Coordinates of C-alpha atoms in Angstrom, one line a residue:
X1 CA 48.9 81.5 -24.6
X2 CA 49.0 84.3 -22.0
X3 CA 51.2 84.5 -19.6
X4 CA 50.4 83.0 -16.2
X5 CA 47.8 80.5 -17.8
X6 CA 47.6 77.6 -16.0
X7 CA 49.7 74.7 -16.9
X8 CA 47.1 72.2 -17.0
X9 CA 45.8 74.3 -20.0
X10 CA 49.2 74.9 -21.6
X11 CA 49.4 71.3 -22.2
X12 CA 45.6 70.8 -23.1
X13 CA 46.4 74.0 -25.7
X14 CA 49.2 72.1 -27.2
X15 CA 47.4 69.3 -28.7
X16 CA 44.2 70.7 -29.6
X17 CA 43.6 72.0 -33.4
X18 CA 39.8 73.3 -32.5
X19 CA 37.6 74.1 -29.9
X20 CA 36.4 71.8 -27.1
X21 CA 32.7 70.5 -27.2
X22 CA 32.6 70.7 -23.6
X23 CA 34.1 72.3 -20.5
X24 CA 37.5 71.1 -19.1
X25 CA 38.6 72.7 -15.8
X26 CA 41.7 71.7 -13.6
X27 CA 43.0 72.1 -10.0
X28 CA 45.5 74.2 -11.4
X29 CA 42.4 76.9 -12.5
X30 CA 42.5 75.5 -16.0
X31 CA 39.2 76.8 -17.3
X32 CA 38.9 75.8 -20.9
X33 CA 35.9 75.0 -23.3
X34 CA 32.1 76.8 -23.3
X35 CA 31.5 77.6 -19.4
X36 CA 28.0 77.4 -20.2
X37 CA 28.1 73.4 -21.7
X38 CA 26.3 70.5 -20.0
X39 CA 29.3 68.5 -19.6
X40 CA 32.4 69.5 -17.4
X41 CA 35.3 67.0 -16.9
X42 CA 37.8 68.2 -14.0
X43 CA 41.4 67.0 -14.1
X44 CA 41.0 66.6 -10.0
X45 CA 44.7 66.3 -9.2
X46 CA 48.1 66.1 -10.2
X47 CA 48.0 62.2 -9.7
X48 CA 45.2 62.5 -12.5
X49 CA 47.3 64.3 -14.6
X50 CA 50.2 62.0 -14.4
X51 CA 48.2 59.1 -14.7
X52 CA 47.0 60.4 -17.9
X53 CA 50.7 61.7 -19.2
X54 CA 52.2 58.8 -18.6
X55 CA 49.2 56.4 -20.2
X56 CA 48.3 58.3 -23.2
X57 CA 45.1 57.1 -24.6
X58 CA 42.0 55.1 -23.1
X59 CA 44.3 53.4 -20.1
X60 CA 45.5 57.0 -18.9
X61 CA 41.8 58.2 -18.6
X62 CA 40.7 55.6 -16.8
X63 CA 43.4 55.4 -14.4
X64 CA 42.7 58.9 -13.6
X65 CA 39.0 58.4 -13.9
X66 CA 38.3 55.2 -11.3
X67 CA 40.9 56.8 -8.6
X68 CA 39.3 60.4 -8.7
X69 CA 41.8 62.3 -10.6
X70 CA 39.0 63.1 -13.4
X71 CA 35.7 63.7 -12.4
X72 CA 32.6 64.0 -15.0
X73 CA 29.7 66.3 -14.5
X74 CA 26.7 66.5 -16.4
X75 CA 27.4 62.5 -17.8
X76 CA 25.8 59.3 -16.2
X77 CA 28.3 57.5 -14.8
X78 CA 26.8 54.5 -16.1
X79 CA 26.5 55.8 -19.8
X80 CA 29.4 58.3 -20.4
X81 CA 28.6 57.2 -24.3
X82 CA 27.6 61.5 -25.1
X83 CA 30.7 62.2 -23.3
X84 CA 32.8 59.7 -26.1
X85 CA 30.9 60.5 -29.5
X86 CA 31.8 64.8 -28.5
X87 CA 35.8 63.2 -28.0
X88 CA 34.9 61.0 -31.5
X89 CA 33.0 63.5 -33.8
X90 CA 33.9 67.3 -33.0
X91 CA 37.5 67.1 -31.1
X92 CA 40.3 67.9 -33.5
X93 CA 43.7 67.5 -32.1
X94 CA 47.2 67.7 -33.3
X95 CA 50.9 66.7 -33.1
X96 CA 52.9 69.6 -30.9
X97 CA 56.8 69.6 -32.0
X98 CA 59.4 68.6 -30.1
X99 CA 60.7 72.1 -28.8
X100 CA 56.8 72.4 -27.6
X101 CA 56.8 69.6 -25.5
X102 CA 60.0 70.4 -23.8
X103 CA 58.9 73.3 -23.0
X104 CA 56.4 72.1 -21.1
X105 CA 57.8 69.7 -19.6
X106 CA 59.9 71.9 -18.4
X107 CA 57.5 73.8 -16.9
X108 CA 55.6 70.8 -15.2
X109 CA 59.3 69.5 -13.9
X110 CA 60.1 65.5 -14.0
X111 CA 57.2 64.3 -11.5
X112 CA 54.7 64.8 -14.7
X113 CA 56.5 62.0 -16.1
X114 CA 56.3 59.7 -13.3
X115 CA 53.6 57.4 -13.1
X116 CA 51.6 57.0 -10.0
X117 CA 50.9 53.0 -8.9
X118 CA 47.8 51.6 -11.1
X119 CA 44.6 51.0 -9.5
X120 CA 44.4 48.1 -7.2
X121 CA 42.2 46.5 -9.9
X122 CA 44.0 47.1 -12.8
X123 CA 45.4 43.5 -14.3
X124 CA 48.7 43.1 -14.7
X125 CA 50.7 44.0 -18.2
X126 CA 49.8 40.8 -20.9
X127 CA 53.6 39.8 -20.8
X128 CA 53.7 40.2 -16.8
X129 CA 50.5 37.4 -16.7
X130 CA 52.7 35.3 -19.5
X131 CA 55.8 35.2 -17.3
X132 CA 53.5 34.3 -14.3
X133 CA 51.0 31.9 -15.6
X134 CA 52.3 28.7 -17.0
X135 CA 49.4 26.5 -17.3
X136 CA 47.8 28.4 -20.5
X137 CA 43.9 26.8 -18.9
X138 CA 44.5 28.2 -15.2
X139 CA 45.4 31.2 -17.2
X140 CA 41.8 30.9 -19.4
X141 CA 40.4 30.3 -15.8
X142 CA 41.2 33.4 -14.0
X143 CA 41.1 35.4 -17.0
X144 CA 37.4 34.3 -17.7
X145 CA 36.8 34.7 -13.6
X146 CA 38.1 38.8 -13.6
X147 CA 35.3 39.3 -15.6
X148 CA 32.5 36.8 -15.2
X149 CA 32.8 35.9 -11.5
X150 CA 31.6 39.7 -10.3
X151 CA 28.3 39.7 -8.8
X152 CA 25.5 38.0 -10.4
X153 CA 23.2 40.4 -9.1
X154 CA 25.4 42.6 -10.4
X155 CA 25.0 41.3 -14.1
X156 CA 21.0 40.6 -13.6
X157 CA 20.3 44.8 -13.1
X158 CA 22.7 45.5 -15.9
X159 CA 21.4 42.6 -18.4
X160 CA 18.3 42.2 -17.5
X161 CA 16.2 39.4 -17.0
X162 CA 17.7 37.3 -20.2
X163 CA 21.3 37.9 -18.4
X164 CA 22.3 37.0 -21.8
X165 CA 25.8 38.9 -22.6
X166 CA 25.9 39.3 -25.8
X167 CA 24.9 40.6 -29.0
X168 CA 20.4 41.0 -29.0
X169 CA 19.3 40.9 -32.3
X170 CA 16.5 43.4 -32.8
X171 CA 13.8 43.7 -35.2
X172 CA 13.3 47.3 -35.1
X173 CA 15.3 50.1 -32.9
X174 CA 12.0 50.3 -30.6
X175 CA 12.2 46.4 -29.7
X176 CA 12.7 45.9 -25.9
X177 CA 16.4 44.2 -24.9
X178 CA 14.4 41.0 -24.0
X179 CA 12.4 40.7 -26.9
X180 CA 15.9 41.3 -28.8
X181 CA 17.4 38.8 -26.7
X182 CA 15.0 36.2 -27.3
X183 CA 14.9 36.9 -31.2
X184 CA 18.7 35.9 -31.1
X185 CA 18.6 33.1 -29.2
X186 CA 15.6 32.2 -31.7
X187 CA 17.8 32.9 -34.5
X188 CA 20.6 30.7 -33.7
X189 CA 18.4 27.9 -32.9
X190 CA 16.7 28.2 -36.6
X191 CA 19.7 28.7 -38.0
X192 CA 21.1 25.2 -36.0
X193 CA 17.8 23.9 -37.5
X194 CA 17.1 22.2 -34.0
X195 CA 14.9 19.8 -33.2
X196 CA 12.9 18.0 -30.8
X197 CA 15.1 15.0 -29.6
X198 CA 18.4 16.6 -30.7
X199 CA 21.5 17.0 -29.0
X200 CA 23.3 20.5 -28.7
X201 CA 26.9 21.3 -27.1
X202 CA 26.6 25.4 -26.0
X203 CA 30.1 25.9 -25.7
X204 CA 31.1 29.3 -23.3
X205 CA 27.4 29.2 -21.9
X206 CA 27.5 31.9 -20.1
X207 CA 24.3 31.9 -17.4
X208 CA 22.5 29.4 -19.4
X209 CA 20.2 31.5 -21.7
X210 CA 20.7 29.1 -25.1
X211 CA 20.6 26.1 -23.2
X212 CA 17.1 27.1 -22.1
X213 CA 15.9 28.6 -25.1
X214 CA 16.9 25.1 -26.9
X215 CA 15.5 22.9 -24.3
X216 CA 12.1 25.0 -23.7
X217 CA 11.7 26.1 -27.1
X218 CA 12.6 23.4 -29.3
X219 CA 12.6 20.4 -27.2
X220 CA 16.3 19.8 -27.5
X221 CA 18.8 17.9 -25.0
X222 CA 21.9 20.6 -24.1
X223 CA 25.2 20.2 -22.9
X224 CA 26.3 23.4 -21.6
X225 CA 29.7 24.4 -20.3
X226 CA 31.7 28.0 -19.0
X227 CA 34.8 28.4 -17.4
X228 CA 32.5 30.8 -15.0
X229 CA 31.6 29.4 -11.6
X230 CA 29.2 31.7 -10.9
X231 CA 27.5 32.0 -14.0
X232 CA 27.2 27.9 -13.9
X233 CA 25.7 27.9 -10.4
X234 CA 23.3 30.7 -11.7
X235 CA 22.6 28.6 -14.9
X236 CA 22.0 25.7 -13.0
X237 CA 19.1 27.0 -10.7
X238 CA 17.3 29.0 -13.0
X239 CA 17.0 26.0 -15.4
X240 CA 15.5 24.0 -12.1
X241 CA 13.2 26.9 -11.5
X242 CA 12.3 26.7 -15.2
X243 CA 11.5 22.8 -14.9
X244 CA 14.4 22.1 -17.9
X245 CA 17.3 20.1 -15.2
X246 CA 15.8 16.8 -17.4
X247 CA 16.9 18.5 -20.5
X248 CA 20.0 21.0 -19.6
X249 CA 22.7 20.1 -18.0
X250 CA 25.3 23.3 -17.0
X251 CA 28.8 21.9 -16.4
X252 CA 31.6 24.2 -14.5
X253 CA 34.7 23.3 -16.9
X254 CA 36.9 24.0 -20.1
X255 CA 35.4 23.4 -22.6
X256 CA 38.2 21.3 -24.1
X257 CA 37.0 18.4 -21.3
X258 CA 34.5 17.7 -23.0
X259 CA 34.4 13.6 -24.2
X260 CA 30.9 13.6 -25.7
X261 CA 30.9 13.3 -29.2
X262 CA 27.8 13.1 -31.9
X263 CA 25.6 16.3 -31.1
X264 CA 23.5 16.9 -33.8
X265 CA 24.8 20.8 -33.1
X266 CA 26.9 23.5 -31.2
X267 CA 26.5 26.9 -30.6
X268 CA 29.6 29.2 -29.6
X269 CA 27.8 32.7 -28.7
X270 CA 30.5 35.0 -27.2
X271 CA 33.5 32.3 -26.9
X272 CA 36.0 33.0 -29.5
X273 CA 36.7 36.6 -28.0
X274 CA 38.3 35.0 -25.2
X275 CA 40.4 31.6 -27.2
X276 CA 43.0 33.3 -28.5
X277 CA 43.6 33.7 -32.6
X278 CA 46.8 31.5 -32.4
X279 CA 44.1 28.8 -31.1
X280 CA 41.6 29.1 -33.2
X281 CA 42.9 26.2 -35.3
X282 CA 42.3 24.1 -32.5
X283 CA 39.1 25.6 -31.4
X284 CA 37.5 24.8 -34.3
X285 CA 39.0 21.4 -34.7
X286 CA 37.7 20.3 -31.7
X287 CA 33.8 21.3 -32.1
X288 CA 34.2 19.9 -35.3
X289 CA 35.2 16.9 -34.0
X290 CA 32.3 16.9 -31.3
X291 CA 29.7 16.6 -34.1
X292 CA 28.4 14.1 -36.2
X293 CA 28.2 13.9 -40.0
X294 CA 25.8 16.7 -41.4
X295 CA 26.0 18.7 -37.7
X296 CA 25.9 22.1 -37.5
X297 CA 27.9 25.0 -35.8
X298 CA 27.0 28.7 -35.2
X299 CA 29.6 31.0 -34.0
X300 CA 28.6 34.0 -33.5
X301 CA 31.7 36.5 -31.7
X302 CA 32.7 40.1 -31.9
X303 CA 35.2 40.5 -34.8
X304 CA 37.6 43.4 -36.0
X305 CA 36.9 45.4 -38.7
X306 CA 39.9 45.6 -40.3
X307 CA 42.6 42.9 -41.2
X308 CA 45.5 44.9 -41.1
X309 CA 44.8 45.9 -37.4
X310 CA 46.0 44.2 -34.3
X311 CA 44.3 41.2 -33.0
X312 CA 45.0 42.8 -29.2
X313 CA 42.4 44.7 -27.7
X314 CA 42.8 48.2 -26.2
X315 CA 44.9 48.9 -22.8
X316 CA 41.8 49.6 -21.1
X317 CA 40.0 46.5 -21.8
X318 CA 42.5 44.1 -21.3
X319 CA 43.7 45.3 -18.0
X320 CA 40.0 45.7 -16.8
X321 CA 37.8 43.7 -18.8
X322 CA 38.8 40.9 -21.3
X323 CA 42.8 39.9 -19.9
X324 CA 44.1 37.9 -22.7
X325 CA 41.2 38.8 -24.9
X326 CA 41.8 38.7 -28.4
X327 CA 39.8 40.2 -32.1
X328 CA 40.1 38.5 -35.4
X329 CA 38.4 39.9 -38.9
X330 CA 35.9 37.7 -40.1
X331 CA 37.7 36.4 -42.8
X332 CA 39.7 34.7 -40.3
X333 CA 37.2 32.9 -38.2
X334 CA 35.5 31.4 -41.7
X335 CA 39.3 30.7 -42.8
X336 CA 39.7 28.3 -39.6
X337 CA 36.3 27.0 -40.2
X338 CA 37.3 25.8 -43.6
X339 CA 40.8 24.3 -42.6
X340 CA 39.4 22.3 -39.4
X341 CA 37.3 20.7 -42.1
X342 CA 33.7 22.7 -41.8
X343 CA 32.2 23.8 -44.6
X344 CA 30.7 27.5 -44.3
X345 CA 27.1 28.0 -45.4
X346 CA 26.2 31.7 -44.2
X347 CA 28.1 34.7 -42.3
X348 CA 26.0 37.7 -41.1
X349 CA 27.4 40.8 -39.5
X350 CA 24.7 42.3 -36.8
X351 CA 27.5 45.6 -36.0
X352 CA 24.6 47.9 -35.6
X353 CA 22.8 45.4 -33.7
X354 CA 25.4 45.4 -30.5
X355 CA 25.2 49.3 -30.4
X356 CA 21.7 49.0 -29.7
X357 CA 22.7 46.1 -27.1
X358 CA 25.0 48.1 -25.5
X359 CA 23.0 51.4 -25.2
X360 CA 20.1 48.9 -23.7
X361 CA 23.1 47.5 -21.0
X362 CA 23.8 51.3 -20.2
X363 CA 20.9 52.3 -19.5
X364 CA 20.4 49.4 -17.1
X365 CA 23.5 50.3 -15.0
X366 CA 22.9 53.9 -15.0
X367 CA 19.0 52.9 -13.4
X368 CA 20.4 50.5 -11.2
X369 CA 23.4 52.1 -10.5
X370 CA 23.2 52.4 -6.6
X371 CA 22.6 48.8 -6.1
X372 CA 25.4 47.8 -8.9
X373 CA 27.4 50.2 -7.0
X374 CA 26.9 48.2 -3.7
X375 CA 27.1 44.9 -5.4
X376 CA 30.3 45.3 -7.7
X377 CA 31.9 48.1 -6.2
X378 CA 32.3 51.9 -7.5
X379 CA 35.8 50.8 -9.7
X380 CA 33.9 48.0 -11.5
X381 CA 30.7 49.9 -11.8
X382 CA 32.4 52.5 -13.2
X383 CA 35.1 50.5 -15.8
X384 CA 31.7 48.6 -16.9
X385 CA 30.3 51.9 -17.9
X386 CA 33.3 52.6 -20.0
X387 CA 33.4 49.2 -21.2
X388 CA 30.0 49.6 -22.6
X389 CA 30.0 53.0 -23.7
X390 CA 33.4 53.1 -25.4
X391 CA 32.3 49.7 -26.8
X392 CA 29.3 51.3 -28.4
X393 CA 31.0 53.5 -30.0
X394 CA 33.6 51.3 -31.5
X395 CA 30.6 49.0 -33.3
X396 CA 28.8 52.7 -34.6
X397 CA 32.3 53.9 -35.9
X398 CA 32.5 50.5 -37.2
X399 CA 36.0 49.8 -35.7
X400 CA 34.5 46.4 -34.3
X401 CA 31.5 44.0 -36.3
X402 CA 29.8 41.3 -34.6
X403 CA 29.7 38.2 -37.1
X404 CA 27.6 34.7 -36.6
X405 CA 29.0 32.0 -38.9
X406 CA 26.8 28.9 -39.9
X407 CA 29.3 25.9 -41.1
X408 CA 28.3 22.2 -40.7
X409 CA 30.4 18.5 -41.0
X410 CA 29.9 17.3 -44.1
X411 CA 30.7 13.7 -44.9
X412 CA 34.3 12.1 -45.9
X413 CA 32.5 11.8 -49.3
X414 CA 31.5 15.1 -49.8
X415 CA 28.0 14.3 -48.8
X416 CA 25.7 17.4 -47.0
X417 CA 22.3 17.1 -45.2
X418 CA 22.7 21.2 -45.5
X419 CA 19.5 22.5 -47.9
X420 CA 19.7 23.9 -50.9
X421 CA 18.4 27.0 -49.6
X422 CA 18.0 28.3 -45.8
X423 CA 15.5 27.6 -43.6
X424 CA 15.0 30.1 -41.5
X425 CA 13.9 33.6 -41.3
X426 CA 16.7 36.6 -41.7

C-alpha cells in the first residue's frame, strides 16, 4: 500500500485475497476495482463506514445501504441479485492479523468503532423483542404484521396478479410467474386429493390464493386463516369479486383459535417459517388434530440445508423481514410429522424452483419500482430488494431448500385411505 492511499482502501486492501469484480470508490478518494466496470458501489460517508465496521456481514451493508452511506450504480435497486453472485463467485477475501488491524484502527481513530443509531425501521435485537413481549401470540402478531401489513398495492406490483408469496412451481424456466403460480396451487390440491364437497383448513393463508384455487377449482369448502389484517381484508374481497364468499371463508386470527375439527384436509404453504422450531411439536399436533381419520396435510415451507446450521435466520432478515423467523432441515419438519402422530407419504424439494420465484418477484419491483417506492416507502422498497435478491441466491448456492411434505391421519388401528401409489402428476 502506498503511502497517502486513502483509508477507506487500506481497510478494503486488508481483507481482500484477489481482485474486485467491480468498482469500489469512497468519500475518502478510495478508488479500487476496474474503473471501467458496470457496477460502482460508493462507501458515501463515514456513517456508512461505521455502520458497516461495526455490523460486519449482511446487517452492516444494509444499514449503510437504506440510510445512504453506500450507494449502487449500474444495479437495479429492485434486483441487486448481479451485484450478490460477483460478492458470491469471484470475491476472495482473507483473515488480516491482529497487528494489521490495529494498525488501522489506529489510523481511522476510535469513532470507526462506534456505531451510528440503526435505521428507524430496523427491528429491535431478538432478545430485546423477548424481554418486551410477554404474550408469545401478540408477539406472532406484530411480528407477522412488520412484514405482511405493508401496502397491498405494494405486494400486488411485486407478486403479481396471484399475490401468492411463495414458492411457484414451474414447468419449464420460460413459464410465466402466474402460470407457475397456478401450477402450485394445482399441485398441492392434487396432492390433498381434494374434492368436490370437501372441507379444507388453509392455515397462514396469506391473501387467499389456495382458498380460491380450492373452492373454484375443485369445488371444495375452505376455512382460511392469517395473522395478517390486511392480507385478510384483501382475501376477503377478491373471493366476493370472484363469486367464491359461499365457499371461502377468510378469518383474521391465530390459527391456534381455530375449534373446527373433521376437514377432510389442510394446507400450510409458507406458515412454518414463522412458528418457531421449539413449536413445531405443537404445530403439528394441532393440524393433526383438526382432521379426520384418513385426512391429509401438505406443508410445504422454506427449509435449511444443512442440519448442523442454526435454525436463526440472518441479521438482515430478522431485523427487516421475518422477526422471530426461524429455518429447520427437512428432516426435522417430517420428524415432527411422525411424532404428532402423521404418517408421511412424500417430501419434494422445489430449491430451484424459488430462485426462479424470486427472480420473477424482482423483476416486478424493479418495473414497478416508482409506485412501490410511493406505496411502501424507499427503506422498504429497498430491504425487499435485498430480501429477494440475497434470497435467491441462498436457494441457487443451495444454502436454503424449499420442501412440501404430504402426511395424512391414519386410523388408531393402523388403517389408511392413502393409495398404494400417488395420484397426481409430479
Amino acid at each position: 500500500m502506498a503511502a497517502g492511499t486513502p483509508r477507506v482502501g487500506e481497510l478494503v486492501e486488508a481483507v481482500l485475497a484477489g481482485p474486485l469484480p467491480f468498482r469500489l470508490t469512497a468519500y475518502d478518494g478510495t478508488d479500487l476495482g476496474p474503473r471501467d466496470s458496470d457496477i460502482e458501489v460508493h462507501v458515501a460517508s463515514e456513517e456508512g463506514l461505521r455502520y458497516i465496521a461495526t455490523a460486519p456481514g449482511d446487517l452492516g451493508l444494509a444499514r449503510a445501504y437504506l440510510t445512504g452511506g453506500l450507494t449502487l450504480r449500474g444495479i437495479p435497486e429492485g434486483d441487486p441479485y448481479e451485484l450478490f453472485r460477483r460478492i458470491k463467485r469471484e470475491v476472495m477475501v482473507r483473515r488480516p492479523s491482529a497487528s494489521e488491524l490495529a494498525a488501522l484502527l489506529r489510523g481511522f481513530g476510535p469513532r470507526l468503532l462506534v456505531p451510528p443509531p440503526p435505521p428507524a425501521m430496523e427491528a429491535l435485537p431478538r432478545w430485546r423483542r423477548a424481554v418486551r413481549s410477554v404474550d408469545p401470540r401478540r408477539r406472532a402478531a406484530d411480528s407477522i404484521a412488520t412484514h405482511y401489513d405493508v401496502s397491498n398495492a405494494f405486494y400486488e406490483k411485486v407478486l403479481g396478479p396471484s399475490m401468492a408469496y411463495t414458492c411457484a412451481v414451474f414447468e419449464s424456466p420460460d413459464a410465466t410467474l402466474e402460470e407457475a403460480q397456478e401450477r402450485k396451487f394445482a399441485l398441492v390440491a392434487d396432492k390433498l386429493d381434494l374434492q368436490p364437497g370437501q372441507r379444507l383448513l388453509d392455515v397462514g393463508c396469506g391473501w387467499g390464493g389456495m382458498a380460491m384455487h380450492a373452492a373454484r377449482e375443485r369445488g371444495v369448502s375452505v376455512l382460511a386463516v392469517t395473522l395478517s389484517r390486511e392480507q385478510a381484508q384483501w382475501g376477503r374481497e377478491a373471493a366476493a369479486r370472484a363469486g367464491l364468499s359461499d365457499l371461502v371463508e377468510i378469518r383474521h386470527g391465530d390459527y391456534r383459535d381455530v375449534t373446527e375439527r373433521d376437514f377432510d384436509a389442510v394446507s400450510s404453504i409458507g406458515l412454518t417459517e414463522h412458528v418457531g422450531v421449539r413449536n413445531y411439536g405443537s404445530y403439528f399436533r394441532f393440524l393433526h388434530a383438526r382432521l379426520r381419520e384418513g385426512g391429509r396435510l401438505l406443508n410445504h415451507c422454506i427449509t435449511r440445508a444443512d442440519g448442523r446450521a442454526g435454525f436463526r435466520p440472518e441479521p438482515f432478515t430478522d431485523r427487516y423481514v421475518f422477526p422471530d423467523g426461524e429455518l429447520a432441515p427437512p428432516g426435522r419438519i417430517i420428524g415432527e410429522c411422525h411424532d404428532a402422530g402423521f404418517e408421511v407419504h412424500h417430501e419434494e424439494n422445489l430449491r430451484m424452483h424459488y430462485a426462479l420465484t424470486l427472480a420473477r418477484w424482482c423483476r416486478n419491483l424493479e418495473d414497478s419500482w416508482d409506485l412501490c417506492v410511493r406505496e411502501a416507502g424507499l427503506a422498504t422498497a429497498r430491504v425487499w430488494g435485498l430480501y429477494m435478491a440475497g434470497s435467491r441466491m441462498a436457494f441457487e448456492a443451495n444454502w436454503l431448500q424449499l420442501h412440501q411434505v404430504l402426511a395424512s391421519k391414519v386410523g388408531e388401528d393402523g388403517s389408511t385411505a392413502y393409495p398404494l401409489r400417488p395420484t397426481w402428476r409430479p
